[in-house]
């Protein structure tokens, strides 16, 4: 571990950007100085981070005093990135060889990039991902990192709103005939308004743990059906192409996409030095699930793996329970993924997640002064509601594009950058002169692999979207988009060739290669 992560003479030879150190807690475990006694410390530290951090040292201290444990980091990140069942679709578009290659590359590369990212945050005291961009590449670095974070997590939220619309239909569609996905998305957004008011990562800990338990239950049901019923009666494994593989590597990247929130989560940890331990625990929990889901899903469903993995199952009582628990648990996960973006705006305006009725922030500036008289809880309600409505608008605009294209573009634009290659680029920039050539080469190869995922994903998915014959803005192709249960028919020993499942999966996918994954 140390050999992979540490540059030569690492402790004794920092660059100037690494000299920024945030105030730490007292070693004897006693309380730090009260908030109002930090004036001298604020002036000293603010002078050192001026022009880089939008979070003043006093505000940073406030976040840490009421911050999170390393266990909270594990549950928050697990809830954010846990999507092992999504890997079946990516495998279906790649085949055994390429699929397993990219799963293993993703697991190893993102484990290493996560540790490098955490080390950079601890070295520099950066309070956010954009601050790292500015430390190593100036204002352009900050702006580019902001673009990556916003495009990745904002579009990721749009994906989740679209996904949960199909889940509503699977859960109670038989009782609500005629209600289509566009209306389910509006209902979802209305439910999300109170959920997204949870201020920050620290407050999400217990909620994220409950969401993780619900997700693991549904994965157990998913794998249980594969064990019980085996492979589909009709199945194919060769209906993939180099184009489909290149377009869907970024779909796999979506599954490993928690890194974009790590600097902000470290900012809120009471003991930031525990990040490495927490991150290893996170991957020890997640990666075995990922590999098991990828292998089992492709073996059982082949190229018929759906972008909405629930479609591949049989509609049973256990699945229904899992879907209802998923409906409840996905709401906080959607909100959790957006907190990193919401706090970028709120903290810059001096709206602390630790404040409710009285604004205690030390941030100065024209806009911060304008909102200082507004109770933070009122500001959050108004701002976050408008933010959700913007996400809903985009989801409705692109409703006919299909869930897979949503996922792929979100994965390509920002999530791949913040997870697969920006940590390596930043580390090479900051410590490249102290690294032996072998580490430089290792980090460079990983960065280039991540850049390849970004470029191929953008090119092939935008191409597919442009060439789509059925796509229209604000137009839903079918009310059942992503909301079937193919397993109701595909596990039957005598599959009726007149069913929609047979025509869509056997004829159009396996024989014609046209609808695989739809």
PDB file of N, CA, C and O in Angstrom, residues 20-23 35 38 41-65 124-132 134-135 142 200-201 263-268 339-354 360-364 368 372:
ATOM      1  N   UNK A  20      -0.953  24.223   2.977  1.00  0.00           N
ATOM      2  CA  UNK A  20      -2.198  24.643   3.606  1.00  0.00           C
ATOM      3  C   UNK A  20      -2.635  23.578   4.591  1.00  0.00           C
ATOM      4  O   UNK A  20      -2.876  22.446   4.212  1.00  0.00           O
ATOM      5  N   UNK A  21      -2.716  23.898   5.861  1.00  0.00           N
ATOM      6  CA  UNK A  21      -3.121  22.939   6.879  1.00  0.00           C
ATOM      7  C   UNK A  21      -4.320  23.489   7.637  1.00  0.00           C
ATOM      8  O   UNK A  21      -4.296  24.610   8.111  1.00  0.00           O
ATOM      9  N   UNK A  22      -5.341  22.678   7.760  1.00  0.00           N
ATOM     10  CA  UNK A  22      -6.521  23.113   8.495  1.00  0.00           C
ATOM     11  C   UNK A  22      -6.304  22.866   9.993  1.00  0.00           C
ATOM     12  O   UNK A  22      -5.568  21.954  10.382  1.00  0.00           O
ATOM     13  N   UNK A  23      -6.934  23.643  10.846  1.00  0.00           N
ATOM     14  CA  UNK A  23      -6.775  23.455  12.292  1.00  0.00           C
ATOM     15  C   UNK A  23      -7.290  22.093  12.712  1.00  0.00           C
ATOM     16  O   UNK A  23      -8.285  21.608  12.191  1.00  0.00           O
ATOM     17  N   UNK A  35     -17.026  28.685  19.003  1.00  0.00           N
ATOM     18  CA  UNK A  35     -17.086  29.290  17.667  1.00  0.00           C
ATOM     19  C   UNK A  35     -16.715  30.773  17.702  1.00  0.00           C
ATOM     20  O   UNK A  35     -15.967  31.257  16.858  1.00  0.00           O
ATOM     21  N   UNK A  38     -12.771  32.125  17.790  1.00  0.00           N
ATOM     22  CA  UNK A  38     -11.845  31.716  16.744  1.00  0.00           C
ATOM     23  C   UNK A  38     -11.329  32.885  15.908  1.00  0.00           C
ATOM     24  O   UNK A  38     -10.711  32.669  14.873  1.00  0.00           O
ATOM     25  N   UNK A  41      -7.601  32.838  14.975  1.00  0.00           N
ATOM     26  CA  UNK A  41      -7.331  31.691  14.111  1.00  0.00           C
ATOM     27  C   UNK A  41      -7.899  31.905  12.720  1.00  0.00           C
ATOM     28  O   UNK A  41      -7.266  31.569  11.713  1.00  0.00           O
ATOM     29  N   UNK A  42      -9.090  32.480  12.651  1.00  0.00           N
ATOM     30  CA  UNK A  42      -9.731  32.745  11.361  1.00  0.00           C
ATOM     31  C   UNK A  42      -8.857  33.648  10.509  1.00  0.00           C
ATOM     32  O   UNK A  42      -8.606  33.375   9.338  1.00  0.00           O
ATOM     33  N   UNK A  43      -8.369  34.764  11.111  1.00  0.00           N
ATOM     34  CA  UNK A  43      -7.572  35.709  10.337  1.00  0.00           C
ATOM     35  C   UNK A  43      -6.289  35.063   9.819  1.00  0.00           C
ATOM     36  O   UNK A  43      -5.900  35.214   8.658  1.00  0.00           O
ATOM     37  N   UNK A  44      -5.630  34.290  10.691  1.00  0.00           N
ATOM     38  CA  UNK A  44      -4.364  33.658  10.304  1.00  0.00           C
ATOM     39  C   UNK A  44      -4.576  32.645   9.185  1.00  0.00           C
ATOM     40  O   UNK A  44      -3.865  32.635   8.178  1.00  0.00           O
ATOM     41  N   UNK A  45      -5.536  31.757   9.373  1.00  0.00           N
ATOM     42  CA  UNK A  45      -5.742  30.699   8.398  1.00  0.00           C
ATOM     43  C   UNK A  45      -6.364  31.228   7.112  1.00  0.00           C
ATOM     44  O   UNK A  45      -6.042  30.756   6.023  1.00  0.00           O
ATOM     45  N   UNK A  46      -7.258  32.201   7.223  1.00  0.00           N
ATOM     46  CA  UNK A  46      -7.894  32.724   6.016  1.00  0.00           C
ATOM     47  C   UNK A  46      -6.856  33.373   5.104  1.00  0.00           C
ATOM     48  O   UNK A  46      -6.960  33.307   3.880  1.00  0.00           O
ATOM     49  N   UNK A  47      -5.855  33.974   5.685  1.00  0.00           N
ATOM     50  CA  UNK A  47      -4.802  34.583   4.877  1.00  0.00           C
ATOM     51  C   UNK A  47      -4.050  33.528   4.078  1.00  0.00           C
ATOM     52  O   UNK A  47      -3.580  33.761   2.975  1.00  0.00           O
ATOM     53  N   UNK A  48      -3.968  32.308   4.625  1.00  0.00           N
ATOM     54  CA  UNK A  48      -3.196  31.251   3.967  1.00  0.00           C
ATOM     55  C   UNK A  48      -3.994  30.557   2.871  1.00  0.00           C
ATOM     56  O   UNK A  48      -3.419  30.042   1.917  1.00  0.00           O
ATOM     57  N   UNK A  49      -5.311  30.492   3.012  1.00  0.00           N
ATOM     58  CA  UNK A  49      -6.105  29.777   2.008  1.00  0.00           C
ATOM     59  C   UNK A  49      -6.848  30.747   1.092  1.00  0.00           C
ATOM     60  O   UNK A  49      -7.627  30.322   0.253  1.00  0.00           O
ATOM     61  N   UNK A  50      -6.603  32.056   1.276  1.00  0.00           N
ATOM     62  CA  UNK A  50      -7.305  33.054   0.469  1.00  0.00           C
ATOM     63  C   UNK A  50      -7.108  32.802  -1.016  1.00  0.00           C
ATOM     64  O   UNK A  50      -6.013  32.527  -1.487  1.00  0.00           O
ATOM     65  N   UNK A  51      -8.186  32.872  -1.764  1.00  0.00           N
ATOM     66  CA  UNK A  51      -8.125  32.658  -3.201  1.00  0.00           C
ATOM     67  C   UNK A  51      -8.284  31.216  -3.602  1.00  0.00           C
ATOM     68  O   UNK A  51      -8.380  30.906  -4.792  1.00  0.00           O
ATOM     69  N   UNK A  52      -8.286  30.287  -2.639  1.00  0.00           N
ATOM     70  CA  UNK A  52      -8.439  28.865  -2.965  1.00  0.00           C
ATOM     71  C   UNK A  52      -9.739  28.324  -2.391  1.00  0.00           C
ATOM     72  O   UNK A  52     -10.562  27.776  -3.102  1.00  0.00           O
ATOM     73  N   UNK A  53      -9.941  28.477  -1.093  1.00  0.00           N
ATOM     74  CA  UNK A  53     -11.087  27.857  -0.432  1.00  0.00           C
ATOM     75  C   UNK A  53     -12.264  28.820  -0.330  1.00  0.00           C
ATOM     76  O   UNK A  53     -12.094  29.990  -0.007  1.00  0.00           O
ATOM     77  N   UNK A  54     -13.448  28.302  -0.624  1.00  0.00           N
ATOM     78  CA  UNK A  54     -14.675  29.070  -0.412  1.00  0.00           C
ATOM     79  C   UNK A  54     -15.248  28.816   0.976  1.00  0.00           C
ATOM     80  O   UNK A  54     -16.267  29.387   1.336  1.00  0.00           O
ATOM     81  N   UNK A  55     -14.608  27.931   1.745  1.00  0.00           N
ATOM     82  CA  UNK A  55     -15.033  27.626   3.102  1.00  0.00           C
ATOM     83  C   UNK A  55     -14.016  28.227   4.052  1.00  0.00           C
ATOM     84  O   UNK A  55     -12.845  27.856   4.038  1.00  0.00           O
ATOM     85  N   UNK A  56     -14.426  29.179   4.889  1.00  0.00           N
ATOM     86  CA  UNK A  56     -13.492  29.803   5.823  1.00  0.00           C
ATOM     87  C   UNK A  56     -13.089  28.786   6.888  1.00  0.00           C
ATOM     88  O   UNK A  56     -13.819  27.833   7.169  1.00  0.00           O
ATOM     89  N   UNK A  57     -11.907  28.961   7.501  1.00  0.00           N
ATOM     90  CA  UNK A  57     -11.476  28.027   8.544  1.00  0.00           C
ATOM     91  C   UNK A  57     -12.490  27.894   9.682  1.00  0.00           C
ATOM     92  O   UNK A  57     -12.678  26.808  10.224  1.00  0.00           O
ATOM     93  N   UNK A  58     -13.126  28.991  10.069  1.00  0.00           N
ATOM     94  CA  UNK A  58     -14.121  28.909  11.142  1.00  0.00           C
ATOM     95  C   UNK A  58     -15.306  28.055  10.717  1.00  0.00           C
ATOM     96  O   UNK A  58     -15.817  27.245  11.502  1.00  0.00           O
ATOM     97  N   UNK A  59     -15.744  28.224   9.466  1.00  0.00           N
ATOM     98  CA  UNK A  59     -16.848  27.397   8.977  1.00  0.00           C
ATOM     99  C   UNK A  59     -16.417  25.935   8.874  1.00  0.00           C
ATOM    100  O   UNK A  59     -17.200  25.023   9.158  1.00  0.00           O
ATOM    101  N   UNK A  60     -15.172  25.714   8.449  1.00  0.00           N
ATOM    102  CA  UNK A  60     -14.644  24.348   8.377  1.00  0.00           C
ATOM    103  C   UNK A  60     -14.634  23.714   9.764  1.00  0.00           C
ATOM    104  O   UNK A  60     -15.005  22.545   9.930  1.00  0.00           O
ATOM    105  N   UNK A  61     -14.189  24.468  10.751  1.00  0.00           N
ATOM    106  CA  UNK A  61     -14.181  23.964  12.116  1.00  0.00           C
ATOM    107  C   UNK A  61     -15.591  23.616  12.579  1.00  0.00           C
ATOM    108  O   UNK A  61     -15.828  22.582  13.205  1.00  0.00           O
ATOM    109  N   UNK A  62     -16.549  24.466  12.233  1.00  0.00           N
ATOM    110  CA  UNK A  62     -17.936  24.217  12.614  1.00  0.00           C
ATOM    111  C   UNK A  62     -18.446  22.918  12.001  1.00  0.00           C
ATOM    112  O   UNK A  62     -19.142  22.132  12.643  1.00  0.00           O
ATOM    113  N   UNK A  63     -18.085  22.667  10.748  1.00  0.00           N
ATOM    114  CA  UNK A  63     -18.501  21.436  10.080  1.00  0.00           C
ATOM    115  C   UNK A  63     -17.908  20.211  10.759  1.00  0.00           C
ATOM    116  O   UNK A  63     -18.573  19.182  10.902  1.00  0.00           O
ATOM    117  N   UNK A  64     -16.640  20.310  11.186  1.00  0.00           N
ATOM    118  CA  UNK A  64     -15.986  19.159  11.794  1.00  0.00           C
ATOM    119  C   UNK A  64     -16.452  18.912  13.220  1.00  0.00           C
ATOM    120  O   UNK A  64     -16.553  17.763  13.649  1.00  0.00           O
ATOM    121  N   UNK A  65     -16.704  19.984  13.969  1.00  0.00           N
ATOM    122  CA  UNK A  65     -17.176  19.824  15.343  1.00  0.00           C
ATOM    123  C   UNK A  65     -18.458  19.003  15.372  1.00  0.00           C
ATOM    124  O   UNK A  65     -18.649  18.129  16.217  1.00  0.00           O
ATOM    125  N   UNK A 124      -3.242  18.818   1.378  1.00  0.00           N
ATOM    126  CA  UNK A 124      -3.489  20.226   1.038  1.00  0.00           C
ATOM    127  C   UNK A 124      -4.509  20.909   1.932  1.00  0.00           C
ATOM    128  O   UNK A 124      -4.581  22.134   1.964  1.00  0.00           O
ATOM    129  N   UNK A 125      -5.337  20.134   2.620  1.00  0.00           N
ATOM    130  CA  UNK A 125      -6.429  20.725   3.390  1.00  0.00           C
ATOM    131  C   UNK A 125      -7.575  21.194   2.522  1.00  0.00           C
ATOM    132  O   UNK A 125      -8.438  21.936   2.992  1.00  0.00           O
ATOM    133  N   UNK A 126      -7.617  20.766   1.251  1.00  0.00           N
ATOM    134  CA  UNK A 126      -8.703  21.178   0.349  1.00  0.00           C
ATOM    135  C   UNK A 126     -10.045  20.745   0.910  1.00  0.00           C
ATOM    136  O   UNK A 126     -10.210  19.610   1.358  1.00  0.00           O
ATOM    137  N   UNK A 127     -11.014  21.640   0.867  1.00  0.00           N
ATOM    138  CA  UNK A 127     -12.344  21.368   1.418  1.00  0.00           C
ATOM    139  C   UNK A 127     -13.325  20.883   0.369  1.00  0.00           C
ATOM    140  O   UNK A 127     -14.466  20.602   0.690  1.00  0.00           O
ATOM    141  N   UNK A 128     -12.900  20.811  -0.898  1.00  0.00           N
ATOM    142  CA  UNK A 128     -13.796  20.348  -1.958  1.00  0.00           C
ATOM    143  C   UNK A 128     -12.958  19.897  -3.144  1.00  0.00           C
ATOM    144  O   UNK A 128     -11.768  20.207  -3.255  1.00  0.00           O
ATOM    145  N   UNK A 129     -13.590  19.169  -4.059  1.00  0.00           N
ATOM    146  CA  UNK A 129     -12.904  18.718  -5.269  1.00  0.00           C
ATOM    147  C   UNK A 129     -12.449  19.907  -6.131  1.00  0.00           C
ATOM    148  O   UNK A 129     -11.297  19.940  -6.614  1.00  0.00           O
ATOM    149  N   UNK A 130     -13.317  20.925  -6.346  1.00  0.00           N
ATOM    150  CA  UNK A 130     -12.858  22.080  -7.130  1.00  0.00           C
ATOM    151  C   UNK A 130     -11.644  22.783  -6.521  1.00  0.00           C
ATOM    152  O   UNK A 130     -10.829  23.340  -7.256  1.00  0.00           O
ATOM    153  N   UNK A 131     -11.521  22.776  -5.191  1.00  0.00           N
ATOM    154  CA  UNK A 131     -10.345  23.383  -4.580  1.00  0.00           C
ATOM    155  C   UNK A 131      -9.072  22.638  -4.963  1.00  0.00           C
ATOM    156  O   UNK A 131      -8.021  23.243  -5.169  1.00  0.00           O
ATOM    157  N   UNK A 132      -9.155  21.318  -5.063  1.00  0.00           N
ATOM    158  CA  UNK A 132      -7.998  20.559  -5.547  1.00  0.00           C
ATOM    159  C   UNK A 132      -7.645  20.983  -6.965  1.00  0.00           C
ATOM    160  O   UNK A 132      -6.469  21.129  -7.313  1.00  0.00           O
ATOM    161  N   UNK A 134      -8.086  23.868  -8.295  1.00  0.00           N
ATOM    162  CA  UNK A 134      -7.443  25.177  -8.277  1.00  0.00           C
ATOM    163  C   UNK A 134      -6.023  25.096  -7.718  1.00  0.00           C
ATOM    164  O   UNK A 134      -5.115  25.781  -8.197  1.00  0.00           O
ATOM    165  N   UNK A 135      -5.822  24.265  -6.720  1.00  0.00           N
ATOM    166  CA  UNK A 135      -4.488  24.132  -6.128  1.00  0.00           C
ATOM    167  C   UNK A 135      -3.474  23.669  -7.165  1.00  0.00           C
ATOM    168  O   UNK A 135      -2.348  24.160  -7.224  1.00  0.00           O
ATOM    169  N   UNK A 142     -10.120  24.655 -11.344  1.00  0.00           N
ATOM    170  CA  UNK A 142     -11.350  24.720 -10.535  1.00  0.00           C
ATOM    171  C   UNK A 142     -12.580  24.653 -11.426  1.00  0.00           C
ATOM    172  O   UNK A 142     -13.520  23.901 -11.141  1.00  0.00           O
ATOM    173  N   UNK A 200     -26.490  17.854   5.146  1.00  0.00           N
ATOM    174  CA  UNK A 200     -25.146  17.508   4.696  1.00  0.00           C
ATOM    175  C   UNK A 200     -24.885  16.017   4.873  1.00  0.00           C
ATOM    176  O   UNK A 200     -25.733  15.269   5.372  1.00  0.00           O
ATOM    177  N   UNK A 201     -23.677  15.587   4.488  1.00  0.00           N
ATOM    178  CA  UNK A 201     -23.302  14.178   4.571  1.00  0.00           C
ATOM    179  C   UNK A 201     -23.391  13.653   5.999  1.00  0.00           C
ATOM    180  O   UNK A 201     -23.789  12.507   6.223  1.00  0.00           O
ATOM    181  N   UNK A 263     -13.708  14.441  -1.322  1.00  0.00           N
ATOM    182  CA  UNK A 263     -13.118  15.609  -0.646  1.00  0.00           C
ATOM    183  C   UNK A 263     -14.112  16.312   0.282  1.00  0.00           C
ATOM    184  O   UNK A 263     -13.748  16.746   1.384  1.00  0.00           O
ATOM    185  N   UNK A 264     -15.359  16.404  -0.166  1.00  0.00           N
ATOM    186  CA  UNK A 264     -16.376  17.069   0.648  1.00  0.00           C
ATOM    187  C   UNK A 264     -16.729  16.231   1.874  1.00  0.00           C
ATOM    188  O   UNK A 264     -17.037  16.779   2.954  1.00  0.00           O
ATOM    189  N   UNK A 265     -16.714  14.914   1.735  1.00  0.00           N
ATOM    190  CA  UNK A 265     -16.979  14.062   2.899  1.00  0.00           C
ATOM    191  C   UNK A 265     -15.812  14.119   3.895  1.00  0.00           C
ATOM    192  O   UNK A 265     -16.035  14.131   5.112  1.00  0.00           O
ATOM    193  N   UNK A 266     -14.577  14.129   3.388  1.00  0.00           N
ATOM    194  CA  UNK A 266     -13.413  14.252   4.272  1.00  0.00           C
ATOM    195  C   UNK A 266     -13.482  15.570   5.044  1.00  0.00           C
ATOM    196  O   UNK A 266     -13.130  15.629   6.228  1.00  0.00           O
ATOM    197  N   UNK A 267     -13.950  16.623   4.380  1.00  0.00           N
ATOM    198  CA  UNK A 267     -14.112  17.930   5.016  1.00  0.00           C
ATOM    199  C   UNK A 267     -14.981  17.841   6.267  1.00  0.00           C
ATOM    200  O   UNK A 267     -14.770  18.577   7.236  1.00  0.00           O
ATOM    201  N   UNK A 268     -15.959  16.947   6.266  1.00  0.00           N
ATOM    202  CA  UNK A 268     -16.898  16.859   7.383  1.00  0.00           C
ATOM    203  C   UNK A 268     -16.511  15.805   8.414  1.00  0.00           C
ATOM    204  O   UNK A 268     -17.183  15.673   9.430  1.00  0.00           O
ATOM    205  N   UNK A 339     -26.092  16.414  -2.555  1.00  0.00           N
ATOM    206  CA  UNK A 339     -25.605  17.261  -1.462  1.00  0.00           C
ATOM    207  C   UNK A 339     -24.271  17.906  -1.808  1.00  0.00           C
ATOM    208  O   UNK A 339     -24.010  19.072  -1.457  1.00  0.00           O
ATOM    209  N   UNK A 340     -23.406  17.165  -2.520  1.00  0.00           N
ATOM    210  CA  UNK A 340     -22.088  17.714  -2.857  1.00  0.00           C
ATOM    211  C   UNK A 340     -22.224  18.978  -3.701  1.00  0.00           C
ATOM    212  O   UNK A 340     -21.437  19.926  -3.555  1.00  0.00           O
ATOM    213  N   UNK A 341     -23.233  19.034  -4.572  1.00  0.00           N
ATOM    214  CA  UNK A 341     -23.449  20.208  -5.408  1.00  0.00           C
ATOM    215  C   UNK A 341     -24.173  21.309  -4.646  1.00  0.00           C
ATOM    216  O   UNK A 341     -23.826  22.492  -4.760  1.00  0.00           O
ATOM    217  N   UNK A 342     -25.169  20.925  -3.880  1.00  0.00           N
ATOM    218  CA  UNK A 342     -25.938  21.914  -3.129  1.00  0.00           C
ATOM    219  C   UNK A 342     -25.052  22.671  -2.141  1.00  0.00           C
ATOM    220  O   UNK A 342     -25.159  23.890  -1.991  1.00  0.00           O
ATOM    221  N   UNK A 343     -24.148  21.937  -1.478  1.00  0.00           N
ATOM    222  CA  UNK A 343     -23.277  22.588  -0.498  1.00  0.00           C
ATOM    223  C   UNK A 343     -22.264  23.516  -1.158  1.00  0.00           C
ATOM    224  O   UNK A 343     -21.796  24.477  -0.527  1.00  0.00           O
ATOM    225  N   UNK A 344     -21.894  23.244  -2.411  1.00  0.00           N
ATOM    226  CA  UNK A 344     -20.985  24.172  -3.102  1.00  0.00           C
ATOM    227  C   UNK A 344     -21.591  25.564  -3.180  1.00  0.00           C
ATOM    228  O   UNK A 344     -20.906  26.566  -2.983  1.00  0.00           O
ATOM    229  N   UNK A 345     -22.873  25.626  -3.464  1.00  0.00           N
ATOM    230  CA  UNK A 345     -23.559  26.910  -3.557  1.00  0.00           C
ATOM    231  C   UNK A 345     -23.814  27.485  -2.167  1.00  0.00           C
ATOM    232  O   UNK A 345     -23.527  28.657  -1.892  1.00  0.00           O
ATOM    233  N   UNK A 346     -24.329  26.639  -1.272  1.00  0.00           N
ATOM    234  CA  UNK A 346     -24.746  27.131   0.045  1.00  0.00           C
ATOM    235  C   UNK A 346     -23.562  27.603   0.891  1.00  0.00           C
ATOM    236  O   UNK A 346     -23.629  28.658   1.535  1.00  0.00           O
ATOM    237  N   UNK A 347     -22.472  26.840   0.892  1.00  0.00           N
ATOM    238  CA  UNK A 347     -21.321  27.243   1.697  1.00  0.00           C
ATOM    239  C   UNK A 347     -20.685  28.528   1.169  1.00  0.00           C
ATOM    240  O   UNK A 347     -20.211  29.367   1.937  1.00  0.00           O
ATOM    241  N   UNK A 348     -20.671  28.683  -0.162  1.00  0.00           N
ATOM    242  CA  UNK A 348     -20.127  29.911  -0.741  1.00  0.00           C
ATOM    243  C   UNK A 348     -20.970  31.124  -0.366  1.00  0.00           C
ATOM    244  O   UNK A 348     -20.458  32.248  -0.284  1.00  0.00           O
ATOM    245  N   UNK A 349     -22.258  30.888  -0.119  1.00  0.00           N
ATOM    246  CA  UNK A 349     -23.155  31.967   0.297  1.00  0.00           C
ATOM    247  C   UNK A 349     -23.244  32.098   1.815  1.00  0.00           C
ATOM    248  O   UNK A 349     -24.019  32.917   2.319  1.00  0.00           O
ATOM    249  N   UNK A 350     -22.477  31.272   2.529  1.00  0.00           N
ATOM    250  CA  UNK A 350     -22.484  31.367   3.982  1.00  0.00           C
ATOM    251  C   UNK A 350     -23.673  30.698   4.632  1.00  0.00           C
ATOM    252  O   UNK A 350     -24.044  31.052   5.752  1.00  0.00           O
ATOM    253  N   UNK A 351     -24.274  29.728   3.963  1.00  0.00           N
ATOM    254  CA  UNK A 351     -25.397  28.977   4.545  1.00  0.00           C
ATOM    255  C   UNK A 351     -24.845  27.638   5.019  1.00  0.00           C
ATOM    256  O   UNK A 351     -24.638  26.716   4.230  1.00  0.00           O
ATOM    257  N   UNK A 352     -24.557  27.533   6.321  1.00  0.00           N
ATOM    258  CA  UNK A 352     -23.947  26.331   6.874  1.00  0.00           C
ATOM    259  C   UNK A 352     -24.989  25.250   7.117  1.00  0.00           C
ATOM    260  O   UNK A 352     -26.114  25.540   7.561  1.00  0.00           O
ATOM    261  N   UNK A 353     -24.637  23.972   6.866  1.00  0.00           N
ATOM    262  CA  UNK A 353     -25.585  22.890   7.157  1.00  0.00           C
ATOM    263  C   UNK A 353     -25.836  22.712   8.640  1.00  0.00           C
ATOM    264  O   UNK A 353     -26.799  22.055   9.035  1.00  0.00           O
ATOM    265  N   UNK A 354     -24.978  23.288   9.467  1.00  0.00           N
ATOM    266  CA  UNK A 354     -25.155  23.200  10.917  1.00  0.00           C
ATOM    267  C   UNK A 354     -26.069  24.295  11.454  1.00  0.00           C
ATOM    268  O   UNK A 354     -26.398  24.296  12.645  1.00  0.00           O
ATOM    269  N   UNK A 360     -24.681  31.716  11.179  1.00  0.00           N
ATOM    270  CA  UNK A 360     -23.479  31.982  11.976  1.00  0.00           C
ATOM    271  C   UNK A 360     -22.211  31.949  11.136  1.00  0.00           C
ATOM    272  O   UNK A 360     -21.102  31.940  11.665  1.00  0.00           O
ATOM    273  N   UNK A 361     -22.339  31.928   9.833  1.00  0.00           N
ATOM    274  CA  UNK A 361     -21.167  31.806   8.965  1.00  0.00           C
ATOM    275  C   UNK A 361     -20.299  33.060   9.011  1.00  0.00           C
ATOM    276  O   UNK A 361     -20.781  34.172   9.246  1.00  0.00           O
ATOM    277  N   UNK A 362     -18.997  32.866   8.764  1.00  0.00           N
ATOM    278  CA  UNK A 362     -18.062  33.993   8.705  1.00  0.00           C
ATOM    279  C   UNK A 362     -17.737  34.391   7.265  1.00  0.00           C
ATOM    280  O   UNK A 362     -16.858  35.230   7.033  1.00  0.00           O
ATOM    281  N   UNK A 363     -18.413  33.802   6.288  1.00  0.00           N
ATOM    282  CA  UNK A 363     -18.163  34.138   4.885  1.00  0.00           C
ATOM    283  C   UNK A 363     -18.563  35.592   4.621  1.00  0.00           C
ATOM    284  O   UNK A 363     -19.632  36.046   5.043  1.00  0.00           O
ATOM    285  N   UNK A 364     -17.676  36.314   3.921  1.00  0.00           N
ATOM    286  CA  UNK A 364     -17.961  37.689   3.526  1.00  0.00           C
ATOM    287  C   UNK A 364     -18.167  37.745   2.012  1.00  0.00           C
ATOM    288  O   UNK A 364     -17.720  36.885   1.280  1.00  0.00           O
ATOM    289  N   UNK A 368     -23.290  36.727  -0.030  1.00  0.00           N
ATOM    290  CA  UNK A 368     -23.423  36.191   1.324  1.00  0.00           C
ATOM    291  C   UNK A 368     -24.139  37.186   2.230  1.00  0.00           C
ATOM    292  O   UNK A 368     -24.970  36.804   3.073  1.00  0.00           O
ATOM    293  N   UNK A 372     -27.794  36.674   4.313  1.00  0.00           N
ATOM    294  CA  UNK A 372     -27.509  36.469   5.731  1.00  0.00           C
ATOM    295  C   UNK A 372     -28.748  36.644   6.606  1.00  0.00           C
ATOM    296  O   UNK A 372     -28.882  35.971   7.632  1.00  0.00           O
TER     297      UNK A 372
END
